[in-house]
C-alpha cells in the first residue's frame, strides 16, 4: 500500500499515543517531542539508555543465546544493592551491560537526514548512520559507542568480589551521566540547527565545499580511535549548521519503483563550519 | 577540487599500495580485495577486530580521556599471559576491550550502498549505516555490536583475581572467533549478492515491494533486542539478493551543488527474499 511521508507520520504517532505507558523513556522525551513537532521528522523508536544485568547460557561463540533472563534493568542510575540482588538470582552466565541512548528517526528528505546525522555525530553519537529504503523511506539511526559489557558469573557462580561490584556500579552510573549529557547536547544542537535553517531559508545561491573527501577520511580515522577521544563531543557547541537547497525541493512521498516520482533531492547539502 | 568516483578510487587505492605495512588486517583482506575489485566500491578504512588493554586516568564522566596508554593490542586471539603482562604495566585505570570488525566502503551509487548495507545487516553487522555527503560521496559503514568492555584496575591496583582474567581471556577469544565468522559470512554474502546481480542484470521491469515499512520497523525492534539474538546472523545464508534498476543509471560522479548533475537514482532497489 502506497503511503506518503505524512501518512506514515500520522500512523506512527497514533500508535505512540495509544501506548503511552512508558513507550518513550523520560530522559529522551524532550528530543522525541522536538523532532515530532517538526514536519520533516518523526521518531520510530527510542531508548534513553539502560543499565542491564542479563543471565544466560553462553554458547561457544561467547554471545548470549536467545531467551536470556533479565535480572535487572534501569533507564536511570543503579545501586550496589540493585546489582547484588540481581546477581543473587543468577543461575547461568550473568553479564552487566551499559547501553547508551538509541534513536531512530524517519526523515522526509535526504537533506533532513544528513542534517540530523551531522548533529548526531557532533553530539557524540559516533555510531550513527542512515538507511535508505526502496520505498523512499529514510531512517536516521542515532547511536553511541561508549558502553560497558562485563561478564560477572559463570554457571551461577560469581567470579568477582563485592568491592569490584561497587566499582562497577560507579562506572555504570558515570556512563549513564555522560549518556544523559549527550542526549541534552543532541537536543540543543538540533534546536540550533533548526533555528539556523529558519533564519537562513533556502536561497539557491552558490555552494561551499566544506565536507570534502579529506575531511571525511579524517572523520573516519577518528571514529576508529574514538575510545580515546570521546570528550570531543563538546566541540559541537561551536558549530553552526546551515542548509541550502539549490533546486526545487522534492518530497520523498511514498516513492515507488513503478511510478515516476522524483528521486531524492541531492542538492540539499550541509555546511558544517566552526 | 571536483573529483569523479573513479578518481577518488584511484587516489585511495594508490595510498593503500604505498603503505602496505599492515595497512589491511590479514583477516579482512579478502573482503577488502573483493570490494576493491568491483567497480562500484572501494574501501576507505578497515579493521578486522581487536582485543585491547588500555590504561588511562578516567575523568568523572567514566570515559577514557585522551592520551591513553595502550598496554596490549592484538588483531588475533590473546593469551592469559598477554593480559597479565599488560596489566602489570598499568598505573591508572586499565580497561579490557573487544572491538569487532569495522569497514568503510565508498559506493558509486546509492543502490550499491543499499545492497552492501543489506548484506552487512544480514551478516550480523547490525550497527551498520550509510552517510551521504554533499559532494555525492556515499559511504557504507559496516559495524557490529558484540563487544566487551571490562574495567580491571583503578589507580594501578588490580581489582580482580587471576581466575577472572583467565575467564575473560576465554570470553574475548570466543568473541574474536565469532567476529571472524561474521567477516567470512559477510564475504560470502557479498559474493552471492554480486553473482545474483550479474545473473539478473537490470531489466526495467515491474517492482516488487519487499522491504515495506512494517518489515523495516521489525528490523528496528530486532536491533534493540539484538544482544539476545546475535545468532540470527546465520539466516543470511538463505537470502538471495537481487537488484533491479528501473531507469537509466546515473553515476554520482563528483556531484556538486552548483552543477546540474543528476541526483542519485532511487529506482535502484533491493529485493530481499528468503
PDB file of C-alpha atoms in Angstrom, chain A:
ATOM      1  CA  UNK A   1       0.000   0.000   0.000  1.00  0.00           C
ATOM      2  CA  UNK A   2       1.401   3.329  -1.079  1.00  0.00           C
ATOM      3  CA  UNK A   3       1.948   5.881   1.657  1.00  0.00           C
ATOM      4  CA  UNK A   4       3.068   9.476   1.812  1.00  0.00           C
ATOM      5  CA  UNK A   5       5.506  10.674   4.431  1.00  0.00           C
ATOM      6  CA  UNK A   6       2.656  12.483   6.195  1.00  0.00           C
ATOM      7  CA  UNK A   7       0.579   9.327   6.302  1.00  0.00           C
ATOM      8  CA  UNK A   8       3.496   7.337   7.706  1.00  0.00           C
ATOM      9  CA  UNK A   9       3.966  10.002  10.344  1.00  0.00           C
ATOM     10  CA  UNK A  10       0.308  10.154  11.343  1.00  0.00           C
ATOM     11  CA  UNK A  11       0.105   6.376  11.622  1.00  0.00           C
ATOM     12  CA  UNK A  12       3.272   6.141  13.668  1.00  0.00           C
ATOM     13  CA  UNK A  13       2.370   8.914  16.108  1.00  0.00           C
ATOM     14  CA  UNK A  14      -1.095   7.468  16.596  1.00  0.00           C
ATOM     15  CA  UNK A  15       0.464   4.224  17.784  1.00  0.00           C
ATOM     16  CA  UNK A  16       2.598   6.215  20.205  1.00  0.00           C
ATOM     17  CA  UNK A  17      -0.491   7.875  21.684  1.00  0.00           C
ATOM     18  CA  UNK A  18      -2.262   4.567  22.143  1.00  0.00           C
ATOM     19  CA  UNK A  19       0.593   3.035  24.135  1.00  0.00           C
ATOM     20  CA  UNK A  20       1.621   5.854  26.436  1.00  0.00           C
ATOM     21  CA  UNK A  21       2.703   3.544  29.211  1.00  0.00           C
ATOM     22  CA  UNK A  22       6.402   4.189  29.208  1.00  0.00           C
ATOM     23  CA  UNK A  23       6.702   3.966  25.460  1.00  0.00           C
ATOM     24  CA  UNK A  24       9.041   6.957  25.461  1.00  0.00           C
ATOM     25  CA  UNK A  25      11.699   6.992  28.142  1.00  0.00           C
ATOM     26  CA  UNK A  26      11.525  10.082  30.285  1.00  0.00           C
ATOM     27  CA  UNK A  27      15.099  11.210  29.654  1.00  0.00           C
ATOM     28  CA  UNK A  28      14.737  11.315  25.899  1.00  0.00           C
ATOM     29  CA  UNK A  29      11.174  12.583  25.763  1.00  0.00           C
ATOM     30  CA  UNK A  30      12.192  16.169  25.004  1.00  0.00           C
ATOM     31  CA  UNK A  31      14.182  15.035  21.976  1.00  0.00           C
ATOM     32  CA  UNK A  32      11.320  12.889  20.721  1.00  0.00           C
ATOM     33  CA  UNK A  33       8.812  15.717  21.175  1.00  0.00           C
ATOM     34  CA  UNK A  34      11.030  18.229  19.437  1.00  0.00           C
ATOM     35  CA  UNK A  35      11.575  16.007  16.415  1.00  0.00           C
ATOM     36  CA  UNK A  36       7.927  15.011  16.174  1.00  0.00           C
ATOM     37  CA  UNK A  37       6.929  18.677  16.216  1.00  0.00           C
ATOM     38  CA  UNK A  38       8.933  19.235  13.014  1.00  0.00           C
ATOM     39  CA  UNK A  39       7.292  18.420   9.741  1.00  0.00           C
ATOM     40  CA  UNK A  40      10.490  16.866   8.400  1.00  0.00           C
ATOM     41  CA  UNK A  41      10.856  14.212  11.079  1.00  0.00           C
ATOM     42  CA  UNK A  42       9.181  11.627  13.224  1.00  0.00           C
ATOM     43  CA  UNK A  43      10.694   9.119  15.604  1.00  0.00           C
ATOM     44  CA  UNK A  44      10.056   5.416  15.084  1.00  0.00           C
ATOM     45  CA  UNK A  45      11.859   4.085  18.160  1.00  0.00           C
ATOM     46  CA  UNK A  46      13.849   5.409  21.083  1.00  0.00           C
ATOM     47  CA  UNK A  47      15.645   4.402  24.248  1.00  0.00           C
ATOM     48  CA  UNK A  48      17.253   6.816  26.704  1.00  0.00           C
ATOM     49  CA  UNK A  49      19.927   4.292  27.628  1.00  0.00           C
ATOM     50  CA  UNK A  50      19.928   1.495  30.165  1.00  0.00           C
ATOM     51  CA  UNK A  51      21.887  -0.496  32.686  1.00  0.00           C
ATOM     52  CA  UNK A  52      21.031  -4.183  32.441  1.00  0.00           C
ATOM     53  CA  UNK A  53      22.039  -7.411  34.083  1.00  0.00           C
ATOM     54  CA  UNK A  54      21.265 -10.413  31.925  1.00  0.00           C
ATOM     55  CA  UNK A  55      21.645 -14.078  32.659  1.00  0.00           C
ATOM     56  CA  UNK A  56      22.097 -16.691  30.038  1.00  0.00           C
ATOM     57  CA  UNK A  57      23.802 -19.859  28.946  1.00  0.00           C
ATOM     58  CA  UNK A  58      26.639 -18.651  26.756  1.00  0.00           C
ATOM     59  CA  UNK A  59      27.294 -20.876  23.768  1.00  0.00           C
ATOM     60  CA  UNK A  60      30.747 -21.484  22.385  1.00  0.00           C
ATOM     61  CA  UNK A  61      30.657 -18.270  20.401  1.00  0.00           C
ATOM     62  CA  UNK A  62      30.645 -16.234  23.573  1.00  0.00           C
ATOM     63  CA  UNK A  63      27.452 -14.463  22.614  1.00  0.00           C
ATOM     64  CA  UNK A  64      24.253 -14.689  24.574  1.00  0.00           C
ATOM     65  CA  UNK A  65      21.716 -17.202  23.290  1.00  0.00           C
ATOM     66  CA  UNK A  66      18.065 -16.358  22.964  1.00  0.00           C
ATOM     67  CA  UNK A  67      15.800 -16.448  25.996  1.00  0.00           C
ATOM     68  CA  UNK A  68      18.163 -14.693  28.377  1.00  0.00           C
ATOM     69  CA  UNK A  69      16.771 -13.844  31.792  1.00  0.00           C
ATOM     70  CA  UNK A  70      16.761 -10.161  32.616  1.00  0.00           C
ATOM     71  CA  UNK A  71      17.925  -9.946  36.224  1.00  0.00           C
ATOM     72  CA  UNK A  72      17.828  -6.162  36.376  1.00  0.00           C
ATOM     73  CA  UNK A  73      17.107  -3.219  34.086  1.00  0.00           C
ATOM     74  CA  UNK A  74      17.106   0.517  34.699  1.00  0.00           C
ATOM     75  CA  UNK A  75      16.886   3.570  32.494  1.00  0.00           C
ATOM     76  CA  UNK A  76      18.417   5.565  35.316  1.00  0.00           C
ATOM     77  CA  UNK A  77      21.323   5.039  37.660  1.00  0.00           C
ATOM     78  CA  UNK A  78      21.520   1.919  39.743  1.00  0.00           C
ATOM     79  CA  UNK A  79      22.706   0.995  43.222  1.00  0.00           C
ATOM     80  CA  UNK A  80      25.091  -1.629  44.509  1.00  0.00           C
ATOM     81  CA  UNK A  81      22.132  -3.385  46.089  1.00  0.00           C
ATOM     82  CA  UNK A  82      20.285  -3.482  42.764  1.00  0.00           C
ATOM     83  CA  UNK A  83      23.155  -5.395  41.193  1.00  0.00           C
ATOM     84  CA  UNK A  84      23.802  -7.720  44.124  1.00  0.00           C
ATOM     85  CA  UNK A  85      20.113  -8.537  44.263  1.00  0.00           C
ATOM     86  CA  UNK A  86      20.071  -9.348  40.566  1.00  0.00           C
ATOM     87  CA  UNK A  87      23.243 -11.406  40.766  1.00  0.00           C
ATOM     88  CA  UNK A  88      21.848 -13.473  43.621  1.00  0.00           C
ATOM     89  CA  UNK A  89      19.266 -14.769  41.141  1.00  0.00           C
ATOM     90  CA  UNK A  90      21.825 -15.731  38.513  1.00  0.00           C
ATOM     91  CA  UNK A  91      21.908 -19.399  37.558  1.00  0.00           C
ATOM     92  CA  UNK A  92      23.994 -19.067  34.411  1.00  0.00           C
ATOM     93  CA  UNK A  93      26.432 -16.540  32.979  1.00  0.00           C
ATOM     94  CA  UNK A  94      25.462 -13.081  34.168  1.00  0.00           C
ATOM     95  CA  UNK A  95      26.672 -10.058  32.245  1.00  0.00           C
ATOM     96  CA  UNK A  96      26.393  -6.401  33.246  1.00  0.00           C
ATOM     97  CA  UNK A  97      25.837  -4.055  30.329  1.00  0.00           C
ATOM     98  CA  UNK A  98      25.517  -0.348  29.873  1.00  0.00           C
ATOM     99  CA  UNK A  99      23.800   0.581  26.618  1.00  0.00           C
ATOM    100  CA  UNK A 100      23.671   4.238  25.606  1.00  0.00           C
ATOM    101  CA  UNK A 101      20.707   6.027  24.064  1.00  0.00           C
ATOM    102  CA  UNK A 102      19.401   4.910  20.674  1.00  0.00           C
ATOM    103  CA  UNK A 103      17.002   6.805  18.451  1.00  0.00           C
ATOM    104  CA  UNK A 104      15.515   6.094  15.036  1.00  0.00           C
ATOM    105  CA  UNK A 105      14.073   8.997  13.095  1.00  0.00           C
ATOM    106  CA  UNK A 106      12.267   8.819   9.787  1.00  0.00           C
ATOM    107  CA  UNK A 107      13.107  11.854   7.647  1.00  0.00           C
ATOM    108  CA  UNK A 108      11.170  13.463   4.841  1.00  0.00           C
ATOM    109  CA  UNK A 109      14.138  14.336   2.647  1.00  0.00           C
ATOM    110  CA  UNK A 110      17.678  13.059   2.366  1.00  0.00           C
ATOM    111  CA  UNK A 111      18.866  16.555   3.279  1.00  0.00           C
ATOM    112  CA  UNK A 112      16.928  16.379   6.538  1.00  0.00           C
ATOM    113  CA  UNK A 113      18.568  13.050   7.296  1.00  0.00           C
ATOM    114  CA  UNK A 114      22.001  14.448   6.513  1.00  0.00           C
ATOM    115  CA  UNK A 115      21.393  17.371   8.852  1.00  0.00           C
ATOM    116  CA  UNK A 116      20.267  15.115  11.675  1.00  0.00           C
ATOM    117  CA  UNK A 117      23.172  12.765  11.043  1.00  0.00           C
ATOM    118  CA  UNK A 118      25.692  15.615  11.274  1.00  0.00           C
ATOM    119  CA  UNK A 119      24.119  16.831  14.503  1.00  0.00           C
ATOM    120  CA  UNK A 120      24.224  13.309  15.931  1.00  0.00           C
ATOM    121  CA  UNK A 121      27.873  12.782  15.077  1.00  0.00           C
ATOM    122  CA  UNK A 122      28.865  16.124  16.527  1.00  0.00           C
ATOM    123  CA  UNK A 123      26.883  15.460  19.691  1.00  0.00           C
ATOM    124  CA  UNK A 124      28.949  12.365  20.365  1.00  0.00           C
ATOM    125  CA  UNK A 125      26.767   9.702  18.763  1.00  0.00           C
ATOM    126  CA  UNK A 126      29.551   8.429  16.616  1.00  0.00           C
ATOM    127  CA  UNK A 127      27.950   5.171  15.501  1.00  0.00           C
ATOM    128  CA  UNK A 128      25.079   6.931  13.795  1.00  0.00           C
ATOM    129  CA  UNK A 129      24.112   6.191  10.212  1.00  0.00           C
ATOM    130  CA  UNK A 130      21.357   6.334   7.617  1.00  0.00           C
ATOM    131  CA  UNK A 131      19.319   3.729   5.819  1.00  0.00           C
ATOM    132  CA  UNK A 132      17.512   4.459   2.606  1.00  0.00           C
ATOM    133  CA  UNK A 133      14.794   2.003   1.680  1.00  0.00           C
ATOM    134  CA  UNK A 134      13.271   1.152  -1.645  1.00  0.00           C
ATOM    135  CA  UNK A 135      10.022   2.995  -0.993  1.00  0.00           C
ATOM    136  CA  UNK A 136      11.869   6.190  -0.225  1.00  0.00           C
ATOM    137  CA  UNK A 137      11.868   5.606   3.488  1.00  0.00           C
ATOM    138  CA  UNK A 138      14.859   7.346   5.032  1.00  0.00           C
ATOM    139  CA  UNK A 139      15.832   6.474   8.568  1.00  0.00           C
ATOM    140  CA  UNK A 140      18.479   8.226  10.620  1.00  0.00           C
ATOM    141  CA  UNK A 141      19.778   5.942  13.360  1.00  0.00           C
ATOM    142  CA  UNK A 142      21.345   7.831  16.259  1.00  0.00           C
ATOM    143  CA  UNK A 143      23.775   5.598  18.142  1.00  0.00           C
ATOM    144  CA  UNK A 144      26.635   5.998  20.533  1.00  0.00           C
ATOM    145  CA  UNK A 145      29.512   3.710  21.336  1.00  0.00           C
ATOM    146  CA  UNK A 146      30.512   4.191  24.951  1.00  0.00           C
ATOM    147  CA  UNK A 147      29.243   1.075  26.647  1.00  0.00           C
ATOM    148  CA  UNK A 148      30.050  -1.500  29.238  1.00  0.00           C
ATOM    149  CA  UNK A 149      29.905  -5.259  28.937  1.00  0.00           C
ATOM    150  CA  UNK A 150      31.228  -7.165  31.933  1.00  0.00           C
ATOM    151  CA  UNK A 151      30.814 -10.917  32.462  1.00  0.00           C
ATOM    152  CA  UNK A 152      30.290 -11.432  36.194  1.00  0.00           C
ATOM    153  CA  UNK A 153      29.336 -15.032  36.806  1.00  0.00           C
ATOM    154  CA  UNK A 154      29.775 -18.426  35.199  1.00  0.00           C
ATOM    155  CA  UNK A 155      27.252 -21.217  35.680  1.00  0.00           C
ATOM    156  CA  UNK A 156      25.710 -19.254  38.538  1.00  0.00           C
ATOM    157  CA  UNK A 157      28.983 -18.689  40.416  1.00  0.00           C
ATOM    158  CA  UNK A 158      30.061 -15.087  40.981  1.00  0.00           C
ATOM    159  CA  UNK A 159      33.615 -14.528  39.752  1.00  0.00           C
ATOM    160  CA  UNK A 160      34.305 -11.137  41.338  1.00  0.00           C
ATOM    161  CA  UNK A 161      34.096  -9.685  44.840  1.00  0.00           C
ATOM    162  CA  UNK A 162      31.766  -7.046  46.236  1.00  0.00           C
ATOM    163  CA  UNK A 163      34.378  -4.299  46.061  1.00  0.00           C
ATOM    164  CA  UNK A 164      34.507  -4.813  42.286  1.00  0.00           C
ATOM    165  CA  UNK A 165      30.708  -4.693  42.053  1.00  0.00           C
ATOM    166  CA  UNK A 166      30.761  -1.373  43.932  1.00  0.00           C
ATOM    167  CA  UNK A 167      33.363  -0.066  41.495  1.00  0.00           C
ATOM    168  CA  UNK A 168      31.308  -1.223  38.521  1.00  0.00           C
ATOM    169  CA  UNK A 169      28.197   0.430  39.944  1.00  0.00           C
ATOM    170  CA  UNK A 170      30.075   3.705  39.987  1.00  0.00           C
ATOM    171  CA  UNK A 171      31.392   3.240  36.425  1.00  0.00           C
ATOM    172  CA  UNK A 172      27.959   2.317  35.080  1.00  0.00           C
ATOM    173  CA  UNK A 173      26.415   5.378  36.718  1.00  0.00           C
ATOM    174  CA  UNK A 174      29.119   7.634  35.326  1.00  0.00           C
ATOM    175  CA  UNK A 175      28.376   6.297  31.874  1.00  0.00           C
ATOM    176  CA  UNK A 176      24.685   6.968  32.416  1.00  0.00           C
ATOM    177  CA  UNK A 177      25.505  10.560  33.404  1.00  0.00           C
ATOM    178  CA  UNK A 178      27.639  11.044  30.282  1.00  0.00           C
ATOM    179  CA  UNK A 179      24.866   9.470  28.235  1.00  0.00           C
ATOM    180  CA  UNK A 180      22.308  11.969  29.567  1.00  0.00           C
ATOM    181  CA  UNK A 181      24.686  14.842  28.842  1.00  0.00           C
ATOM    182  CA  UNK A 182      24.985  13.640  25.259  1.00  0.00           C
ATOM    183  CA  UNK A 183      21.225  13.447  24.882  1.00  0.00           C
ATOM    184  CA  UNK A 184      20.915  17.039  26.081  1.00  0.00           C
ATOM    185  CA  UNK A 185      23.749  18.142  23.838  1.00  0.00           C
ATOM    186  CA  UNK A 186      21.970  16.483  20.932  1.00  0.00           C
ATOM    187  CA  UNK A 187      18.731  18.275  21.868  1.00  0.00           C
ATOM    188  CA  UNK A 188      20.424  21.659  21.943  1.00  0.00           C
ATOM    189  CA  UNK A 189      22.235  21.049  18.689  1.00  0.00           C
ATOM    190  CA  UNK A 190      19.020  20.042  16.950  1.00  0.00           C
ATOM    191  CA  UNK A 191      17.457  23.278  18.167  1.00  0.00           C
ATOM    192  CA  UNK A 192      20.434  25.278  16.885  1.00  0.00           C
ATOM    193  CA  UNK A 193      20.356  23.550  13.532  1.00  0.00           C
ATOM    194  CA  UNK A 194      16.632  24.102  13.078  1.00  0.00           C
ATOM    195  CA  UNK A 195      16.884  27.758  14.160  1.00  0.00           C
ATOM    196  CA  UNK A 196      19.738  28.346  11.750  1.00  0.00           C
ATOM    197  CA  UNK A 197      17.699  26.876   8.950  1.00  0.00           C
ATOM    198  CA  UNK A 198      14.735  29.094   9.668  1.00  0.00           C
ATOM    199  CA  UNK A 199      16.980  32.150   9.946  1.00  0.00           C
ATOM    200  CA  UNK A 200      18.635  31.316   6.603  1.00  0.00           C
ATOM    201  CA  UNK A 201      15.986  29.844   4.329  1.00  0.00           C
ATOM    202  CA  UNK A 202      16.986  28.192   1.007  1.00  0.00           C
ATOM    203  CA  UNK A 203      18.282  30.771  -1.442  1.00  0.00           C
ATOM    204  CA  UNK A 204      19.621  28.774  -4.380  1.00  0.00           C
ATOM    205  CA  UNK A 205      22.967  30.575  -4.166  1.00  0.00           C
ATOM    206  CA  UNK A 206      26.463  29.202  -4.648  1.00  0.00           C
ATOM    207  CA  UNK A 207      27.844  26.224  -2.830  1.00  0.00           C
ATOM    208  CA  UNK A 208      30.690  25.982  -0.419  1.00  0.00           C
ATOM    209  CA  UNK A 209      32.736  22.827  -0.165  1.00  0.00           C
ATOM    210  CA  UNK A 210      33.002  22.046   3.500  1.00  0.00           C
ATOM    211  CA  UNK A 211      32.747  18.329   3.966  1.00  0.00           C
ATOM    212  CA  UNK A 212      35.411  17.435   1.411  1.00  0.00           C
ATOM    213  CA  UNK A 213      36.816  13.915   0.984  1.00  0.00           C
ATOM    214  CA  UNK A 214      39.836  14.617   3.158  1.00  0.00           C
ATOM    215  CA  UNK A 215      37.635  15.834   5.976  1.00  0.00           C
ATOM    216  CA  UNK A 216      35.502  12.750   5.777  1.00  0.00           C
ATOM    217  CA  UNK A 217      38.512  10.428   5.784  1.00  0.00           C
ATOM    218  CA  UNK A 218      39.771  12.197   8.868  1.00  0.00           C
ATOM    219  CA  UNK A 219      36.379  11.658  10.465  1.00  0.00           C
ATOM    220  CA  UNK A 220      36.620   8.003   9.686  1.00  0.00           C
ATOM    221  CA  UNK A 221      40.046   7.691  11.299  1.00  0.00           C
ATOM    222  CA  UNK A 222      38.752   9.480  14.372  1.00  0.00           C
ATOM    223  CA  UNK A 223      35.931   7.032  14.579  1.00  0.00           C
ATOM    224  CA  UNK A 224      38.411   4.205  14.898  1.00  0.00           C
ATOM    225  CA  UNK A 225      40.242   5.919  17.730  1.00  0.00           C
ATOM    226  CA  UNK A 226      37.140   7.267  19.369  1.00  0.00           C
ATOM    227  CA  UNK A 227      37.634   5.472  22.649  1.00  0.00           C
ATOM    228  CA  UNK A 228      40.415   7.929  23.462  1.00  0.00           C
ATOM    229  CA  UNK A 229      38.622  10.963  22.178  1.00  0.00           C
ATOM    230  CA  UNK A 230      35.075  10.743  23.434  1.00  0.00           C
ATOM    231  CA  UNK A 231      35.398  14.144  25.011  1.00  0.00           C
ATOM    232  CA  UNK A 232      35.322  15.676  21.533  1.00  0.00           C
ATOM    233  CA  UNK A 233      31.544  15.853  21.728  1.00  0.00           C
ATOM    234  CA  UNK A 234      31.991  19.249  23.351  1.00  0.00           C
ATOM    235  CA  UNK A 235      33.234  20.804  20.133  1.00  0.00           C
ATOM    236  CA  UNK A 236      29.694  20.671  18.773  1.00  0.00           C
ATOM    237  CA  UNK A 237      28.844  23.775  20.770  1.00  0.00           C
ATOM    238  CA  UNK A 238      30.908  25.892  18.433  1.00  0.00           C
ATOM    239  CA  UNK A 239      29.374  24.539  15.252  1.00  0.00           C
ATOM    240  CA  UNK A 240      26.790  26.319  13.215  1.00  0.00           C
ATOM    241  CA  UNK A 241      24.675  24.369  10.834  1.00  0.00           C
ATOM    242  CA  UNK A 242      23.317  25.758   7.663  1.00  0.00           C
ATOM    243  CA  UNK A 243      21.478  24.055   4.923  1.00  0.00           C
ATOM    244  CA  UNK A 244      20.929  25.418   1.482  1.00  0.00           C
ATOM    245  CA  UNK A 245      18.757  23.976  -1.155  1.00  0.00           C
ATOM    246  CA  UNK A 246      19.708  24.702  -4.693  1.00  0.00           C
ATOM    247  CA  UNK A 247      16.821  23.276  -6.615  1.00  0.00           C
ATOM    248  CA  UNK A 248      13.186  22.870  -6.056  1.00  0.00           C
ATOM    249  CA  UNK A 249      12.540  20.556  -3.190  1.00  0.00           C
ATOM    250  CA  UNK A 250      11.140  17.177  -3.951  1.00  0.00           C
ATOM    251  CA  UNK A 251       9.495  15.297  -1.202  1.00  0.00           C
ATOM    252  CA  UNK A 252      10.019  11.599  -0.870  1.00  0.00           C
ATOM    253  CA  UNK A 253       6.325  10.913  -0.572  1.00  0.00           C
ATOM    254  CA  UNK A 254       5.913   7.206  -0.903  1.00  0.00           C
ATOM    255  CA  UNK A 255       8.474   6.880  -3.635  1.00  0.00           C
ATOM    256  CA  UNK A 256       7.727   3.693  -5.544  1.00  0.00           C
ATOM    257  CA  UNK A 257       9.598   1.846  -8.185  1.00  0.00           C
ATOM    258  CA  UNK A 258       6.655   1.704 -10.538  1.00  0.00           C
ATOM    259  CA  UNK A 259       5.801   5.377 -10.535  1.00  0.00           C
ATOM    260  CA  UNK A 260       7.606   8.360 -11.952  1.00  0.00           C
ATOM    261  CA  UNK A 261       8.009  10.043  -8.600  1.00  0.00           C
ATOM    262  CA  UNK A 262      11.008  12.316  -8.298  1.00  0.00           C
ATOM    263  CA  UNK A 263      14.161  10.804  -6.891  1.00  0.00           C
ATOM    264  CA  UNK A 264      15.593  12.218  -3.715  1.00  0.00           C
ATOM    265  CA  UNK A 265      16.983  15.702  -3.991  1.00  0.00           C
ATOM    266  CA  UNK A 266      20.745  15.700  -3.577  1.00  0.00           C
ATOM    267  CA  UNK A 267      21.145  19.441  -3.862  1.00  0.00           C
ATOM    268  CA  UNK A 268      20.322  19.514  -0.187  1.00  0.00           C
ATOM    269  CA  UNK A 269      23.647  19.963   1.433  1.00  0.00           C
ATOM    270  CA  UNK A 270      25.099  20.534   4.792  1.00  0.00           C
ATOM    271  CA  UNK A 271      27.610  23.216   5.560  1.00  0.00           C
ATOM    272  CA  UNK A 272      29.443  22.492   8.707  1.00  0.00           C
ATOM    273  CA  UNK A 273      31.787  25.145   9.952  1.00  0.00           C
ATOM    274  CA  UNK A 274      33.150  26.239  13.275  1.00  0.00           C
TER     275      UNK A 274
END
